[in-house]
Amino acid sequence: MTIPCTILIPTKDRSNLLRRAVKSALDAAPDNSEIIVIDDKSNPPAQITLEEFDDPRLVCLVNGDKGGAAAARNLGMKSAKGEVVFFLDDDDEFMADYCREILDNIVPNHHGLAYGFSAYLVSGNKSDGKTEGTIENNKLDQGIIADTAPFRRRICGFGMGFWIKRDVFEELGPIDEAMATNEDTEYLCRLIDAGKAAWFSAKPGVRVHQHSAETAATELGHVTSRIQSADRAQSFLIIYLRYQRLMKFDKQARQHIARRYIKLATKSGMLGECWKFAGTLPNLSERISARYYALVNFSAYRLSGKHSKT
């Protein structure tokens, strides 16, 4: 039996934040829907954390031996009954009307859509000075995302109000569980490479919370803050090599992924690897530009003392 939507929430050691995320999902989800929390071996277990919620829409699963957010989402997708599946991080909140807007007004009126994402609200002060209520990821007009839009705007993190039709996910296969990070960028490249149509919602669909010092002491921090730059660089190299057709014909995609690799690799001191990688780019101007970018970044990180740090 299918239902209109499923909301997936993978969680790991964030009991207080998880309660807030689940409450927002229950408020945002239609009555005939489900919210699946996938517990990645949390302490205390998520099922205990969520005992206060008495709602038949809420289901709690336990991730298997693999661990990680990708494996948790894949497990959730196997159990999901919703025609449309929304992703929500356990430290964020859905805006109350987001899911209904997608289900009632977007999906029924645009039959070719496969997935979408949204602008989001920042909650709390960010290190770059952006404050409470700042709207992020809002550089696109609402509507179907054009192939000509800047590539960095055509991709998103799974925490940016991401949703996907379940049959599309089943067609393209599971999220890559072998990637330590940037598995969302890999999956968005997979969708773009397959020519799937996407929708951008200009009205914020999710509230993204910045972890305060008090929260950080009791709740698990963000994944990217716990992974070395060399491993993050490797994930972008995997993406570049995996999607050769996309990299060949979409110059913006090629340049974006290449620069992300070079930036993280030079932060880890891998100038030689970057120099060789730049030599594989398809034309002379890009090769020169990439090597210059590598030298500038390598020198800047060396002067700042940030080599080989996260």
GROMACS .gro file of C-alpha atoms in nm:
model
  310
    1MET     CA    1   0.000   0.000   0.000
    2THR     CA    2   0.134   0.342  -0.096
    3ILE     CA    3   0.074   0.666   0.090
    4PRO     CA    4   0.143   1.028  -0.013
    5CYS     CA    5   0.471   1.075   0.167
    6THR     CA    6   0.739   0.945   0.399
    7ILE     CA    7   0.978   1.159   0.602
    8LEU     CA    8   1.314   0.993   0.676
    9ILE     CA    9   1.521   1.105   0.976
   10PRO     CA   10   1.854   0.926   1.031
   11THR     CA   11   1.988   0.986   1.381
   12LYS     CA   12   2.301   0.929   1.585
   13ASP     CA   13   2.350   1.041   1.948
   14ARG     CA   14   2.136   1.355   1.932
   15SER     CA   15   1.846   1.276   2.164
   16ASN     CA   16   1.744   1.634   2.246
   17LEU     CA   17   1.773   1.754   1.888
   18LEU     CA   18   1.594   1.446   1.758
   19ARG     CA   19   1.283   1.525   1.963
   20ARG     CA   20   1.268   1.869   1.803
   21ALA     CA   21   1.314   1.728   1.452
   22VAL     CA   22   1.046   1.463   1.501
   23LYS     CA   23   0.798   1.714   1.637
   24SER     CA   24   0.848   1.934   1.330
   25ALA     CA   25   0.804   1.632   1.101
   26LEU     CA   26   0.480   1.532   1.273
   27ASP     CA   27   0.353   1.889   1.238
   28ALA     CA   28   0.451   1.905   0.871
   29ALA     CA   29   0.334   1.562   0.758
   30PRO     CA   30  -0.022   1.496   0.636
   31ASP     CA   31  -0.236   1.257   0.841
   32ASN     CA   32  -0.202   0.976   0.586
   33SER     CA   33   0.180   0.967   0.590
   34GLU     CA   34   0.468   0.822   0.789
   35ILE     CA   35   0.780   0.943   0.966
   36ILE     CA   36   1.061   0.687   0.981
   37VAL     CA   37   1.345   0.747   1.227
   38ILE     CA   38   1.650   0.530   1.154
   39ASP     CA   39   1.865   0.488   1.463
   40ASP     CA   40   2.237   0.453   1.387
   41LYS     CA   41   2.310   0.284   1.722
   42SER     CA   42   2.238   0.592   1.934
   43ASN     CA   43   2.297   0.612   2.308
   44PRO     CA   44   2.032   0.622   2.444
   45PRO     CA   45   1.843   0.433   2.171
   46ALA     CA   46   1.614   0.655   1.963
   47GLN     CA   47   1.312   0.439   2.050
   48ILE     CA   48   1.357   0.534   2.417
   49THR     CA   49   1.414   0.900   2.330
   50LEU     CA   50   1.088   0.908   2.133
   51GLU     CA   51   0.867   0.732   2.389
   52GLU     CA   52   0.687   1.060   2.459
   53PHE     CA   53   0.542   1.068   2.105
   54ASP     CA   54   0.219   0.873   2.076
   55ASP     CA   55   0.150   0.894   1.704
   56PRO     CA   56   0.080   0.599   1.473
   57ARG     CA   57   0.264   0.775   1.189
   58LEU     CA   58   0.597   0.746   1.372
   59VAL     CA   59   0.814   0.438   1.310
   60CYS     CA   60   1.160   0.371   1.454
   61LEU     CA   61   1.408   0.139   1.281
   62VAL     CA   62   1.759   0.038   1.390
   63ASN     CA   63   2.043   0.061   1.138
   64GLY     CA   64   2.235  -0.261   1.075
   65ASP     CA   65   2.603  -0.342   1.094
   66LYS     CA   66   2.720  -0.088   0.834
   67GLY     CA   67   2.645   0.234   1.016
   68GLY     CA   68   2.647   0.587   0.874
   69ALA     CA   69   2.383   0.827   0.744
   70ALA     CA   70   2.387   0.683   0.390
   71ALA     CA   71   2.316   0.331   0.514
   72ALA     CA   72   2.047   0.466   0.746
   73ARG     CA   73   1.870   0.650   0.464
   74ASN     CA   74   1.894   0.345   0.238
   75LEU     CA   75   1.736   0.132   0.510
   76GLY     CA   76   1.460   0.388   0.549
   77MET     CA   77   1.396   0.392   0.175
   78LYS     CA   78   1.354   0.014   0.173
   79SER     CA   79   1.073   0.047   0.427
   80ALA     CA   80   0.917   0.368   0.293
   81LYS     CA   81   0.563   0.349   0.157
   82GLY     CA   82   0.537   0.712   0.047
   83GLU     CA   83   0.521   0.808  -0.318
   84VAL     CA   84   0.733   1.111  -0.226
   85VAL     CA   85   1.010   1.078   0.034
   86PHE     CA   86   1.144   1.378   0.224
   87PHE     CA   87   1.484   1.382   0.397
   88LEU     CA   88   1.525   1.562   0.730
   89ASP     CA   89   1.842   1.579   0.942
   90ASP     CA   90   1.799   1.504   1.310
   91ASP     CA   91   1.925   1.849   1.415
   92ASP     CA   92   1.694   2.050   1.186
   93GLU     CA   93   1.322   2.126   1.150
   94PHE     CA   94   1.074   2.126   0.864
   95MET     CA   95   0.870   2.441   0.814
   96ALA     CA   96   0.509   2.354   0.893
   97ASP     CA   97   0.366   2.394   0.540
   98TYR     CA   98   0.658   2.264   0.331
   99CYS     CA   99   0.557   1.901   0.276
  100ARG     CA  100   0.194   1.987   0.203
  101GLU     CA  101   0.298   2.252  -0.048
  102ILE     CA  102   0.508   1.998  -0.240
  103LEU     CA  103   0.244   1.725  -0.221
  104ASP     CA  104  -0.062   1.941  -0.296
  105ASN     CA  105   0.064   2.206  -0.537
  106ILE     CA  106   0.396   2.102  -0.693
  107VAL     CA  107   0.402   1.728  -0.764
  108PRO     CA  108   0.042   1.705  -0.901
  109ASN     CA  109   0.093   1.997  -1.138
  110HIS     CA  110   0.437   1.900  -1.273
  111HIS     CA  111   0.423   1.531  -1.361
  112GLY     CA  112   0.778   1.508  -1.496
  113LEU     CA  113   0.944   1.609  -1.170
  114ALA     CA  114   1.173   1.355  -1.002
  115TYR     CA  115   1.304   1.544  -0.700
  116GLY     CA  116   1.348   1.887  -0.546
  117PHE     CA  117   1.491   2.097  -0.265
  118SER     CA  118   1.446   2.441  -0.114
  119ALA     CA  119   1.594   2.751   0.037
  120TYR     CA  120   1.639   2.724   0.412
  121LEU     CA  121   1.636   2.941   0.722
  122VAL     CA  122   1.946   2.967   0.941
  123SER     CA  123   1.880   2.941   1.314
  124GLY     CA  124   2.153   3.071   1.543
  125ASN     CA  125   2.467   3.269   1.466
  126LYS     CA  126   2.710   3.130   1.210
  127SER     CA  127   3.087   3.164   1.221
  128ASP     CA  128   3.073   3.378   0.907
  129GLY     CA  129   2.853   3.634   1.080
  130LYS     CA  130   2.516   3.537   0.934
  131THR     CA  131   2.253   3.563   1.201
  132GLU     CA  132   1.920   3.418   1.305
  133GLY     CA  133   1.662   3.424   1.026
  134THR     CA  134   1.907   3.450   0.736
  135ILE     CA  135   1.774   3.277   0.424
  136GLU     CA  136   2.032   3.060   0.251
  137ASN     CA  137   2.043   2.872  -0.082
  138ASN     CA  138   1.803   3.125  -0.232
  139LYS     CA  139   1.980   3.219  -0.557
  140LEU     CA  140   1.737   3.039  -0.789
  141ASP     CA  141   1.389   3.140  -0.896
  142GLN     CA  142   1.110   2.910  -0.786
  143GLY     CA  143   1.026   2.648  -1.043
  144ILE     CA  144   1.181   2.374  -1.252
  145ILE     CA  145   1.559   2.408  -1.237
  146ALA     CA  146   1.706   2.487  -1.578
  147ASP     CA  147   2.004   2.296  -1.716
  148THR     CA  148   2.169   2.633  -1.768
  149ALA     CA  149   2.153   2.729  -1.399
  150PRO     CA  150   2.493   2.746  -1.226
  151PHE     CA  151   2.597   2.395  -1.131
  152ARG     CA  152   2.655   2.483  -0.766
  153ARG     CA  153   2.288   2.587  -0.752
  154ARG     CA  154   2.169   2.263  -0.913
  155ILE     CA  155   2.312   2.050  -0.634
  156CYS     CA  156   2.218   2.048  -0.268
  157GLY     CA  157   2.279   1.879   0.062
  158PHE     CA  158   2.020   1.629   0.177
  159GLY     CA  159   1.945   1.870   0.463
  160MET     CA  160   1.816   2.139   0.225
  161GLY     CA  161   1.455   2.025   0.210
  162PHE     CA  162   1.549   1.744  -0.029
  163TRP     CA  163   1.268   1.520  -0.155
  164ILE     CA  164   1.253   1.250  -0.420
  165LYS     CA  165   0.989   1.030  -0.578
  166ARG     CA  166   1.036   0.680  -0.442
  167ASP     CA  167   1.019   0.518  -0.787
  168VAL     CA  168   1.303   0.743  -0.907
  169PHE     CA  169   1.516   0.639  -0.610
  170GLU     CA  170   1.445   0.274  -0.686
  171GLU     CA  171   1.542   0.332  -1.050
  172LEU     CA  172   1.875   0.500  -0.973
  173GLY     CA  173   1.975   0.279  -0.683
  174PRO     CA  174   2.084   0.343  -0.325
  175ILE     CA  175   2.301   0.619  -0.185
  176ASP     CA  176   2.670   0.524  -0.195
  177GLU     CA  177   2.742   0.391   0.154
  178ALA     CA  178   3.117   0.364   0.085
  179MET     CA  179   3.160   0.743   0.072
  180ALA     CA  180   3.263   0.892   0.405
  181THR     CA  181   3.117   1.228   0.311
  182ASN     CA  182   2.961   1.417   0.017
  183GLU     CA  183   2.736   1.124  -0.064
  184ASP     CA  184   2.462   1.381  -0.123
  185THR     CA  185   2.672   1.559  -0.389
  186GLU     CA  186   2.736   1.221  -0.552
  187TYR     CA  187   2.364   1.143  -0.556
  188LEU     CA  188   2.269   1.482  -0.700
  189CYS     CA  189   2.527   1.429  -0.976
  190ARG     CA  190   2.363   1.093  -1.042
  191LEU     CA  191   2.022   1.258  -1.078
  192ILE     CA  192   2.158   1.531  -1.306
  193ASP     CA  193   2.354   1.281  -1.515
  194ALA     CA  194   2.033   1.078  -1.560
  195GLY     CA  195   1.850   1.388  -1.687
  196LYS     CA  196   1.595   1.396  -1.403
  197ALA     CA  197   1.388   1.714  -1.367
  198ALA     CA  198   1.410   1.901  -1.035
  199TRP     CA  199   1.203   2.165  -0.856
  200PHE     CA  200   1.338   2.450  -0.647
  201SER     CA  201   1.122   2.599  -0.371
  202ALA     CA  202   1.220   2.960  -0.306
  203LYS     CA  203   1.025   2.973   0.019
  204PRO     CA  204   1.235   2.811   0.294
  205GLY     CA  205   1.132   2.452   0.357
  206VAL     CA  206   1.358   2.374   0.649
  207ARG     CA  207   1.514   2.548   0.946
  208VAL     CA  208   1.883   2.457   0.972
  209HIS     CA  209   2.018   2.492   1.324
  210GLN     CA  210   2.374   2.592   1.401
  211HIS     CA  211   2.512   2.397   1.696
  212SER     CA  212   2.587   2.615   1.995
  213ALA     CA  213   2.878   2.550   2.231
  214GLU     CA  214   2.632   2.416   2.489
  215THR     CA  215   2.476   2.177   2.239
  216ALA     CA  216   2.811   2.059   2.106
  217ALA     CA  217   2.902   1.932   2.452
  218THR     CA  218   2.608   1.688   2.460
  219GLU     CA  219   2.512   1.623   2.096
  220LEU     CA  220   2.720   1.470   1.816
  221GLY     CA  221   2.875   1.732   1.587
  222HIS     CA  222   2.841   1.766   1.210
  223VAL     CA  223   2.995   1.492   0.995
  224THR     CA  224   3.218   1.722   0.789
  225SER     CA  225   3.377   1.861   1.107
  226ARG     CA  226   3.487   1.507   1.200
  227ILE     CA  227   3.637   1.399   0.865
  228GLN     CA  228   3.988   1.478   0.743
  229SER     CA  229   4.032   1.702   0.440
  230ALA     CA  230   4.213   1.424   0.251
  231ASP     CA  231   3.909   1.197   0.283
  232ARG     CA  232   3.676   1.475   0.176
  233ALA     CA  233   3.902   1.545  -0.124
  234GLN     CA  234   3.888   1.178  -0.218
  235SER     CA  235   3.509   1.190  -0.230
  236PHE     CA  236   3.519   1.467  -0.491
  237LEU     CA  237   3.779   1.278  -0.693
  238ILE     CA  238   3.548   0.974  -0.691
  239ILE     CA  239   3.261   1.191  -0.817
  240TYR     CA  240   3.477   1.341  -1.092
  241LEU     CA  241   3.593   1.000  -1.215
  242ARG     CA  242   3.252   0.834  -1.180
  243TYR     CA  243   3.054   1.084  -1.388
  244GLN     CA  244   3.276   1.121  -1.691
  245ARG     CA  245   2.991   1.205  -1.928
  246LEU     CA  246   2.865   1.482  -1.700
  247MET     CA  247   3.218   1.615  -1.650
  248LYS     CA  248   3.284   1.608  -2.022
  249PHE     CA  249   2.974   1.792  -2.141
  250ASP     CA  250   2.891   2.015  -1.843
  251LYS     CA  251   3.178   2.260  -1.801
  252GLN     CA  252   3.029   2.411  -1.485
  253ALA     CA  253   3.002   2.067  -1.323
  254ARG     CA  254   3.358   1.983  -1.419
  255GLN     CA  255   3.501   2.305  -1.283
  256HIS     CA  256   3.300   2.293  -0.961
  257ILE     CA  257   3.394   1.936  -0.871
  258ALA     CA  258   3.758   1.987  -0.978
  259ARG     CA  259   3.794   2.299  -0.764
  260ARG     CA  260   3.639   2.129  -0.461
  261TYR     CA  261   3.889   1.845  -0.499
  262ILE     CA  262   4.186   2.080  -0.540
  263LYS     CA  263   4.086   2.299  -0.244
  264LEU     CA  264   4.059   2.006  -0.004
  265ALA     CA  265   4.359   1.819  -0.143
  266THR     CA  266   4.589   2.122  -0.111
  267LYS     CA  267   4.463   2.170   0.244
  268SER     CA  268   4.603   1.821   0.307
  269GLY     CA  269   4.934   1.913   0.145
  270MET     CA  270   4.878   1.707  -0.171
  271LEU     CA  271   5.012   1.958  -0.422
  272GLY     CA  272   5.169   1.689  -0.643
  273GLU     CA  273   4.841   1.501  -0.671
  274CYS     CA  274   4.661   1.821  -0.762
  275TRP     CA  275   4.922   1.905  -1.024
  276LYS     CA  276   4.871   1.566  -1.191
  277PHE     CA  277   4.493   1.593  -1.166
  278ALA     CA  278   4.496   1.937  -1.330
  279GLY     CA  279   4.686   1.787  -1.620
  280THR     CA  280   4.389   1.561  -1.699
  281LEU     CA  281   4.149   1.851  -1.760
  282PRO     CA  282   4.030   1.874  -2.121
  283ASN     CA  283   4.178   2.202  -2.239
  284LEU     CA  284   4.485   2.414  -2.182
  285SER     CA  285   4.311   2.711  -2.019
  286GLU     CA  286   4.145   2.488  -1.759
  287ARG     CA  287   4.472   2.309  -1.686
  288ILE     CA  288   4.655   2.638  -1.634
  289SER     CA  289   4.375   2.777  -1.420
  290ALA     CA  290   4.356   2.463  -1.205
  291ARG     CA  291   4.730   2.457  -1.142
  292TYR     CA  292   4.732   2.824  -1.050
  293TYR     CA  293   4.439   2.762  -0.814
  294ALA     CA  294   4.629   2.471  -0.658
  295LEU     CA  295   4.942   2.678  -0.603
  296VAL     CA  296   4.748   2.967  -0.448
  297ASN     CA  297   4.555   2.740  -0.214
  298PHE     CA  298   4.861   2.534  -0.118
  299SER     CA  299   5.057   2.851  -0.035
  300ALA     CA  300   4.768   3.002   0.161
  301TYR     CA  301   4.718   2.689   0.371
  302ARG     CA  302   5.091   2.660   0.431
  303LEU     CA  303   5.115   3.020   0.552
  304SER     CA  304   4.811   2.978   0.775
  305GLY     CA  305   4.934   2.651   0.920
  306LYS     CA  306   4.616   2.468   0.824
  307HIS     CA  307   4.772   2.183   0.628
  308SER     CA  308   4.638   1.835   0.710
  309LYS     CA  309   4.365   1.968   0.938
  310THR     CA  310   3.992   1.909   0.914
   0.00000   0.00000   0.00000
